[in-house]
PDB file of C-alpha atoms and ligand atoms in Angstrom:
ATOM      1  CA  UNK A 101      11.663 -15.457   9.986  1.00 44.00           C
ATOM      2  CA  UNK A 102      14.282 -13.595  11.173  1.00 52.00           C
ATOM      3  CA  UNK A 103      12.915 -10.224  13.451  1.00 58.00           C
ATOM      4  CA  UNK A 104       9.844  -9.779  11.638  1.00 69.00           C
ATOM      5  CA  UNK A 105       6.415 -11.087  13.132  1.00 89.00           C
ATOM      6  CA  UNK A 106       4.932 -10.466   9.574  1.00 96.00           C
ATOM      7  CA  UNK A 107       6.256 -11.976   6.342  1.00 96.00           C
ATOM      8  CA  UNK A 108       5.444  -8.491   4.352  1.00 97.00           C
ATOM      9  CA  UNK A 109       3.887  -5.100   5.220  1.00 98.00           C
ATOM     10  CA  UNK A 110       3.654  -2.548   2.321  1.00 98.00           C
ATOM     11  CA  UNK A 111       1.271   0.029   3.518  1.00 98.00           C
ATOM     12  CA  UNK A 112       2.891   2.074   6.593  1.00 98.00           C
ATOM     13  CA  UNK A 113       2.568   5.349   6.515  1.00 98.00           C
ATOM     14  CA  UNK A 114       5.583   7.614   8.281  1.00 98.00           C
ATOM     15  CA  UNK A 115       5.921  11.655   8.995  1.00 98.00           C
ATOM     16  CA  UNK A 116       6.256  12.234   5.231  1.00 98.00           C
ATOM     17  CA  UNK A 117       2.207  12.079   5.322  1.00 98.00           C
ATOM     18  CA  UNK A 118       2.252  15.357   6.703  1.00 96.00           C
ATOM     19  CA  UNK A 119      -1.574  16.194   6.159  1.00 96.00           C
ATOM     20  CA  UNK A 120      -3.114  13.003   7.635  1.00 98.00           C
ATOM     21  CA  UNK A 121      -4.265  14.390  10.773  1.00 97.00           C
ATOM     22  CA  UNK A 122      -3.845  10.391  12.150  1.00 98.00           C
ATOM     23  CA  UNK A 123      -0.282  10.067  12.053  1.00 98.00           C
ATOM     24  CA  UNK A 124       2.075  10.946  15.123  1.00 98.00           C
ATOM     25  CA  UNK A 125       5.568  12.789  15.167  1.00 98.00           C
ATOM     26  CA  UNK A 126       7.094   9.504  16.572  1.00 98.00           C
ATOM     27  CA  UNK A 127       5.720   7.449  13.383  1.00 98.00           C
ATOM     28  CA  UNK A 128       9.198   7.996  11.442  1.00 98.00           C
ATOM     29  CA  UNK A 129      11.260   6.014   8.680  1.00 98.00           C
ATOM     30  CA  UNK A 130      13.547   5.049  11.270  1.00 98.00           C
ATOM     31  CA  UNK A 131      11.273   3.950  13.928  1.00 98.00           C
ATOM     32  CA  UNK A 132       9.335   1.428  11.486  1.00 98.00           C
ATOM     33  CA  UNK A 133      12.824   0.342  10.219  1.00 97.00           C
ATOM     34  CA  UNK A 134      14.091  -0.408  14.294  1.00 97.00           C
ATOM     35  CA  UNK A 135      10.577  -2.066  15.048  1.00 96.00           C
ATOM     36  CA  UNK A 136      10.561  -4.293  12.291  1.00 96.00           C
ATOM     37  CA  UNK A 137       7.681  -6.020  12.631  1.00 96.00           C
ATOM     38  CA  UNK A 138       7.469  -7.193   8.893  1.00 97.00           C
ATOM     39  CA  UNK A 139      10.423  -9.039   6.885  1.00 94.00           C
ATOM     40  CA  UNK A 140      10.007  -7.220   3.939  1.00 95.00           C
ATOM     41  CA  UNK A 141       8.421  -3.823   4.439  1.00 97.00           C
ATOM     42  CA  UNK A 142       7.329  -0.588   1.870  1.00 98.00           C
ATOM     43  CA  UNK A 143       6.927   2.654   3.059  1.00 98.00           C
ATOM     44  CA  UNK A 144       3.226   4.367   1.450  1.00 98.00           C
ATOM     45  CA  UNK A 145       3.462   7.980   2.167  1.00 98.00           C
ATOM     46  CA  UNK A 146       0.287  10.057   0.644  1.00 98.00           C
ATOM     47  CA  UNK A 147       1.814  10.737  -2.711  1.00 98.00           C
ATOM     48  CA  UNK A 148       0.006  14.128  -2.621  1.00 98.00           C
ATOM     49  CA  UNK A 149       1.599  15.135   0.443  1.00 98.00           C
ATOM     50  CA  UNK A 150       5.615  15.217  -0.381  1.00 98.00           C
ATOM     51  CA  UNK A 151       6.049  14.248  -3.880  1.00 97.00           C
ATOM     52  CA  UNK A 152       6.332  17.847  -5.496  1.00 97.00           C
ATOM     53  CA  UNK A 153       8.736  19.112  -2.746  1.00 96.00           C
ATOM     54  CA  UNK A 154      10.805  16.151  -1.173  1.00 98.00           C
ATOM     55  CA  UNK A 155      10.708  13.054  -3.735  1.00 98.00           C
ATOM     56  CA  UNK A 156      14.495  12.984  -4.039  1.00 97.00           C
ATOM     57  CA  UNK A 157      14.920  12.943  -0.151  1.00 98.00           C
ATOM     58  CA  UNK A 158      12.421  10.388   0.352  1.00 98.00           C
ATOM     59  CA  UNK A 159      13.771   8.045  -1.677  1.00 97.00           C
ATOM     60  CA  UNK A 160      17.072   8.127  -0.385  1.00 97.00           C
ATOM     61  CA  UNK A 161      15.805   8.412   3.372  1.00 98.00           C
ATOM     62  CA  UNK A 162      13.893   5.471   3.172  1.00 97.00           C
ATOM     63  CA  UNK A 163      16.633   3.170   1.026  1.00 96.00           C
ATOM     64  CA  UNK A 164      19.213   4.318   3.846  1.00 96.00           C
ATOM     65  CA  UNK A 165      16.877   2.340   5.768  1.00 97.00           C
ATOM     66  CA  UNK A 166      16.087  -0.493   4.081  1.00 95.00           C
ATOM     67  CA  UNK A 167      13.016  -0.126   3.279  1.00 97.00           C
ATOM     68  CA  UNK A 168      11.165  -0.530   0.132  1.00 97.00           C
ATOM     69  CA  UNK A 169       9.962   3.074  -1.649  1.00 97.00           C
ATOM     70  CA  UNK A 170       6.253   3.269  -2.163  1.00 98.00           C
ATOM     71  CA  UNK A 171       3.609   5.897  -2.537  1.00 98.00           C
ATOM     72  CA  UNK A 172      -0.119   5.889  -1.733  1.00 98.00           C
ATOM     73  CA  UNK A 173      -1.790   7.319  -4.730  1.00 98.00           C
ATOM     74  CA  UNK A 174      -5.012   9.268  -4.447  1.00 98.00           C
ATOM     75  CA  UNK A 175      -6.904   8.453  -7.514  1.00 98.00           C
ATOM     76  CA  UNK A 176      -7.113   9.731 -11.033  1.00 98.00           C
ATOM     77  CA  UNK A 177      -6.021  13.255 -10.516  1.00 98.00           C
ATOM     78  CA  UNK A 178      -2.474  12.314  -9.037  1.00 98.00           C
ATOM     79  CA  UNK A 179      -2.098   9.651 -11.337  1.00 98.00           C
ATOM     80  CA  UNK A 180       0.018  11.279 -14.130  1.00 98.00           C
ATOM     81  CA  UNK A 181       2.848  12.844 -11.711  1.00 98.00           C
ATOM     82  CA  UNK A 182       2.950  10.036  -9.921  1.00 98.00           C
ATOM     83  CA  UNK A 183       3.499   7.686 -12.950  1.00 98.00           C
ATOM     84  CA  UNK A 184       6.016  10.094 -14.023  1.00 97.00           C
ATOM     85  CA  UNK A 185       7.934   9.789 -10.644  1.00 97.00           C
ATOM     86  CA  UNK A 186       9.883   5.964  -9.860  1.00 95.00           C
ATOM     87  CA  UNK A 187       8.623   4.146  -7.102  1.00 96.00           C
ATOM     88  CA  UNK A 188       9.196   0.410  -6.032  1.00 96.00           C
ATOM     89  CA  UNK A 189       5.339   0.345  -5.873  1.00 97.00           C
ATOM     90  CA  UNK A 190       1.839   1.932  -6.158  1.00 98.00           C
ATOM     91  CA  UNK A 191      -0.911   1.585  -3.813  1.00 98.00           C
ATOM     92  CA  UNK A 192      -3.732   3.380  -5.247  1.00 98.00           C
ATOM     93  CA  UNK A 193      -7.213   4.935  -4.233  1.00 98.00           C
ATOM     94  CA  UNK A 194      -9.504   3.789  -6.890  1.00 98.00           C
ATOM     95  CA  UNK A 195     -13.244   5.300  -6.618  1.00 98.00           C
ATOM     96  CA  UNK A 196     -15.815   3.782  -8.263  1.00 98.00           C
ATOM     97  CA  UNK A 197     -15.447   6.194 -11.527  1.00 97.00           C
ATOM     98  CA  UNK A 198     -14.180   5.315 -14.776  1.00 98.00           C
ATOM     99  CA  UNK A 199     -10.871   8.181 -14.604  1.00 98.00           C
ATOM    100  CA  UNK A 200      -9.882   6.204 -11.683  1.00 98.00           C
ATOM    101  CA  UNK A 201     -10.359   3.066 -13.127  1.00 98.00           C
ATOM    102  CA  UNK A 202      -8.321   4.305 -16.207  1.00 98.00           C
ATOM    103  CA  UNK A 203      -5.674   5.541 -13.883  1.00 98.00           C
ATOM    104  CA  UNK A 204      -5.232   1.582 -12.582  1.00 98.00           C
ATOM    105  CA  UNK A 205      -4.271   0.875 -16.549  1.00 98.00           C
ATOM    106  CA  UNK A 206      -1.641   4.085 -16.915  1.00 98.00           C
ATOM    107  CA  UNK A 207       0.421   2.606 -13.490  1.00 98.00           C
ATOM    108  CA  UNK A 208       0.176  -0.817 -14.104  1.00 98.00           C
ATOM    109  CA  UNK A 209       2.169   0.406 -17.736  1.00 97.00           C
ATOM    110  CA  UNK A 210       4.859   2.050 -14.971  1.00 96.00           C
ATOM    111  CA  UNK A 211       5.860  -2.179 -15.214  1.00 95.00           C
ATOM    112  CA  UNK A 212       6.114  -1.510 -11.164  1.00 96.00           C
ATOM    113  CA  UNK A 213       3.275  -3.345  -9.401  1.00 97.00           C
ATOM    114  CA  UNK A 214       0.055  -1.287  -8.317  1.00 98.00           C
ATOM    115  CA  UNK A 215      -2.337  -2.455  -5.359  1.00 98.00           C
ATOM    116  CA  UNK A 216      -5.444  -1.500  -4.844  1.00 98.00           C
ATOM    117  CA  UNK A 217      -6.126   0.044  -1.509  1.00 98.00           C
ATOM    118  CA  UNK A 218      -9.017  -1.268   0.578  1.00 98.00           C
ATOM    119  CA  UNK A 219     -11.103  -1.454  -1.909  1.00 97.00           C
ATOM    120  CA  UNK A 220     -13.945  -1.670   0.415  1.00 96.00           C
ATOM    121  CA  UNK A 221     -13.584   1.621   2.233  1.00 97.00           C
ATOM    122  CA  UNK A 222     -13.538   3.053  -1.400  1.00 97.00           C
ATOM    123  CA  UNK A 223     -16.607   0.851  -3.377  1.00 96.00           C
ATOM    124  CA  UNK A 224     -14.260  -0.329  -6.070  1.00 98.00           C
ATOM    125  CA  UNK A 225     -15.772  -2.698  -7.936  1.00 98.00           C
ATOM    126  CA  UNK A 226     -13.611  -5.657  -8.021  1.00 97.00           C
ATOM    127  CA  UNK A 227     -14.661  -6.811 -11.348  1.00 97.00           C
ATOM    128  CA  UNK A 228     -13.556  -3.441 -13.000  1.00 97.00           C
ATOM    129  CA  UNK A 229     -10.136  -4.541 -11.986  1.00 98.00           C
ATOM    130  CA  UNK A 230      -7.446  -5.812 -14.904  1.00 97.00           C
ATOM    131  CA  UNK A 231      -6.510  -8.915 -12.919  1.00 97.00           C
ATOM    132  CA  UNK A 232      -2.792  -7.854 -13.111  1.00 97.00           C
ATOM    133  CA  UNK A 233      -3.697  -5.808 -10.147  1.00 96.00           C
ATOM    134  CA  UNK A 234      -2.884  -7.047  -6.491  1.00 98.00           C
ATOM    135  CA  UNK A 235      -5.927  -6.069  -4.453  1.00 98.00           C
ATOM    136  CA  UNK A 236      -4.870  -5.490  -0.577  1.00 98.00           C
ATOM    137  CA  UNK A 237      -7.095  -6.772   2.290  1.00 98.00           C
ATOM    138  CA  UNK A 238      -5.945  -3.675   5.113  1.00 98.00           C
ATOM    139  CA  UNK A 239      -5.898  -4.346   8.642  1.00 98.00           C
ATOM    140  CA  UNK A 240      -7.556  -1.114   9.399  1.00 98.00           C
ATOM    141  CA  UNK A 241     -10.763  -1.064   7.005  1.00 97.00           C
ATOM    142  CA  UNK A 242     -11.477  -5.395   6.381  1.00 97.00           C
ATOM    143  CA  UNK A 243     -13.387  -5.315   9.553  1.00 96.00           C
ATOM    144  CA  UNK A 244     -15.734  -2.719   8.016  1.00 95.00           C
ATOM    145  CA  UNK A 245     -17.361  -4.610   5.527  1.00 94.00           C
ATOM    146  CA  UNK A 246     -18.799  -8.340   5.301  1.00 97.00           C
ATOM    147  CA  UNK A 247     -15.354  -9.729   3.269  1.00 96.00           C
ATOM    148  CA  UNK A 248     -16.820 -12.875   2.646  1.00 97.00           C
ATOM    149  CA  UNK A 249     -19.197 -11.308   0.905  1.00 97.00           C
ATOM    150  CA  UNK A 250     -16.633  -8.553  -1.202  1.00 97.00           C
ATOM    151  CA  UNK A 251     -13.682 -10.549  -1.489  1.00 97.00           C
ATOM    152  CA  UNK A 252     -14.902 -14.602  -1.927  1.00 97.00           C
ATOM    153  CA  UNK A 253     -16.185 -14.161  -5.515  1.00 97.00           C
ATOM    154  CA  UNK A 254     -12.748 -12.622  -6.184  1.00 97.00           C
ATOM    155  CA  UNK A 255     -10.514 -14.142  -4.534  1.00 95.00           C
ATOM    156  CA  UNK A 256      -9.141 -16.560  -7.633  1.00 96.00           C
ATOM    157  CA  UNK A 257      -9.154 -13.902  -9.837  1.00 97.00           C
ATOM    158  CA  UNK A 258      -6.597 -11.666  -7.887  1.00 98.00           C
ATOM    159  CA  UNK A 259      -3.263 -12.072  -6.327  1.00 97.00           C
ATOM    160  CA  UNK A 260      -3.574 -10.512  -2.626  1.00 98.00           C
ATOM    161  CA  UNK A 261      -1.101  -8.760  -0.376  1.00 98.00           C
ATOM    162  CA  UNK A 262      -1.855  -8.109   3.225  1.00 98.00           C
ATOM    163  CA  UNK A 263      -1.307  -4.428   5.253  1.00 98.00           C
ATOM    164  CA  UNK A 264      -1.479  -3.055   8.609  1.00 98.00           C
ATOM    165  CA  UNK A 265      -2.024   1.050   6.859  1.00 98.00           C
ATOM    166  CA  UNK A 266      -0.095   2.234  10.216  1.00 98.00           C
ATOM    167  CA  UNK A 267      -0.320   6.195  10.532  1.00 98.00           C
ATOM    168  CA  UNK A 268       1.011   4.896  14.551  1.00 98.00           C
ATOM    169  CA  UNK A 269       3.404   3.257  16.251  1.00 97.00           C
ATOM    170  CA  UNK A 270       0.676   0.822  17.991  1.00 97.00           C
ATOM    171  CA  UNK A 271      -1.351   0.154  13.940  1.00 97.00           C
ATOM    172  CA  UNK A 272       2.331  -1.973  12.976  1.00 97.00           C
ATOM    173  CA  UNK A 273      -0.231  -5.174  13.210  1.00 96.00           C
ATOM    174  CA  UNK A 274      -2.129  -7.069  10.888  1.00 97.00           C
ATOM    175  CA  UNK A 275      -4.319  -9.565  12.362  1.00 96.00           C
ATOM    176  CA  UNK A 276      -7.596  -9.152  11.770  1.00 97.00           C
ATOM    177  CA  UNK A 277      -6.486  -8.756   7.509  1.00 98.00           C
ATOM    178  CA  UNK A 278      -4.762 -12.263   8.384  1.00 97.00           C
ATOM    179  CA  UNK A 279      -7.720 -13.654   9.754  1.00 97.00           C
ATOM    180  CA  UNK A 280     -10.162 -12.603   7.112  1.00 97.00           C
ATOM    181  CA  UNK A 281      -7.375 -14.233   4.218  1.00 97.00           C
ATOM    182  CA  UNK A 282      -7.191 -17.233   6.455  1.00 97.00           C
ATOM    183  CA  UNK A 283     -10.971 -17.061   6.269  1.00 97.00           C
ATOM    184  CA  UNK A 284     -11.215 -16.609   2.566  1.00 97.00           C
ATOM    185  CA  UNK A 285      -8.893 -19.447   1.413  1.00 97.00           C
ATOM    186  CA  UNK A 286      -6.585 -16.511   0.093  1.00 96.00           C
ATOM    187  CA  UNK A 287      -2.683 -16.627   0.448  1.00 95.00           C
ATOM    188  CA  UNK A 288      -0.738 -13.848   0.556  1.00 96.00           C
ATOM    189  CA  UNK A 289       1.369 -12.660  -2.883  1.00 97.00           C
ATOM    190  CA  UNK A 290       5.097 -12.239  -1.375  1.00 96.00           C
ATOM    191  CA  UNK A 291       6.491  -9.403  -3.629  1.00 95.00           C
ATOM    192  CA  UNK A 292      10.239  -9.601  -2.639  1.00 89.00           C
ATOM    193  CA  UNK A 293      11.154 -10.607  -6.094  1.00 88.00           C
ATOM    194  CA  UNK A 294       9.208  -8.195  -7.790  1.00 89.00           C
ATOM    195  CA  UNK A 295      10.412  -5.386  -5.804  1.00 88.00           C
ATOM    196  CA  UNK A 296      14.448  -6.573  -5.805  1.00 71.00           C
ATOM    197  CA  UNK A 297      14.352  -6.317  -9.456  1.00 60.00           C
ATOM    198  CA  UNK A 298      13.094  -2.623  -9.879  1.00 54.00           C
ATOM    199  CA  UNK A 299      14.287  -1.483  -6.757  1.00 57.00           C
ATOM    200  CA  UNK A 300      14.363   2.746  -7.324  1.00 58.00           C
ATOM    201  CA  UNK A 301      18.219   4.180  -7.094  1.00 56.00           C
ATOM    202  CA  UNK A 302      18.120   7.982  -7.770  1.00 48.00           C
ATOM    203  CA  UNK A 303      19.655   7.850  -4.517  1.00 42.00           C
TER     204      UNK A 303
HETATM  205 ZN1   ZN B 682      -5.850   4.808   1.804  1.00 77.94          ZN
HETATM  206 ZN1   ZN B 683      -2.846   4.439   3.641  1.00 77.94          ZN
END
């Protein structure tokens, strides 16, 4: 490893979620990309919040940086604009309802890879899931539910990516998620390949 204490970290949210009452004014692009605490890390800003308005200057803010160009995807509604839009990545909200479960099938099509967001601050049903989903086990909801119990039966069926979720400078961590994957026999899905290859350049 070179600076990073993580080998990936794909769910950091910056200033560009500008309605999440949790994140700070000092929790910008270019303090995540000086701190880098992961090797390879994605930025996740609430699609809902910047994508009409600012989805050219995000993109080329956060590639200035070196940073990979995500979006956090809030269900079923969102899902047509932001499959319309080129990202590196999805992470998606997907709610125990069949729309949202559809919306899972219309990114995965996008050919960019879609992760689904703690599903266990959401009750997705794992086994509603296409398996070419990566399902994410996030720093700041694991400890919330029993993940033996929600993520054992799964955990062969799925490939699995690790997340801190920052919204703050002090969230850039991820070790309770790491101890629940140790814990579950699980090993983390490195996407560095995957996200070389389609690596968005309206920039
Ligand atoms: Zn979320
Ligand atoms: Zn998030």
């Amino acid at each position: 490893m070179q600076n990073g204490t993580y080998p990936q970290d794909l769910h950091v949210h910056t200033i560009y979620s500008r309605d999440d009452s949790a994140v700070v004014p000092a929790q910008t692009p270019e303090l995540i990309a000086r701190v880098r605490h992961a090797e390879l890390i994605g930025i996740s800003d609430h699609f809902e919040h910047f994508a009409d308005r600012e989805y050219d200057h995000y993109v080329r803010h956060l590639r200035s940086l070196d940073l990979f160009v995500g979006t956090e995807v809030d269900g079923a509604p969102s899902v047509g604009f932001a499959a319309s839009l080129a990202f590196d990545y999805y992470i998606y909200h997907c709610r125990d309802r069949a729309e949202d479960y559809r919306g899972v099938e219309r990114l995965l099509a996008t050919g960019r890879p879609v992760i689904i967001a703690h599903p266990n601050a959401l009750d997705t049903q794992l086994d509603c899931l296409p398996p070419e989903c990566l399902v994410e086990i996030n720093n700041r909801y694991i400890w919330r539910c029993d993940w033996m119990q929600f993520y054992a039966p799964f955990k062969d069926r799925f490939r699995f990516v690790i997340s801190s979720d920052a919204h703050q400078p002090q969230w850039l961590g991820q070790s309770v998620a790491r101890r629940a994957a140790l814990e579950l026999g699980v090993e983390e899905s490195l996407l560095v390949n995957e996200l070389g290859k389609v690596a968005v350049t309206n920039a």
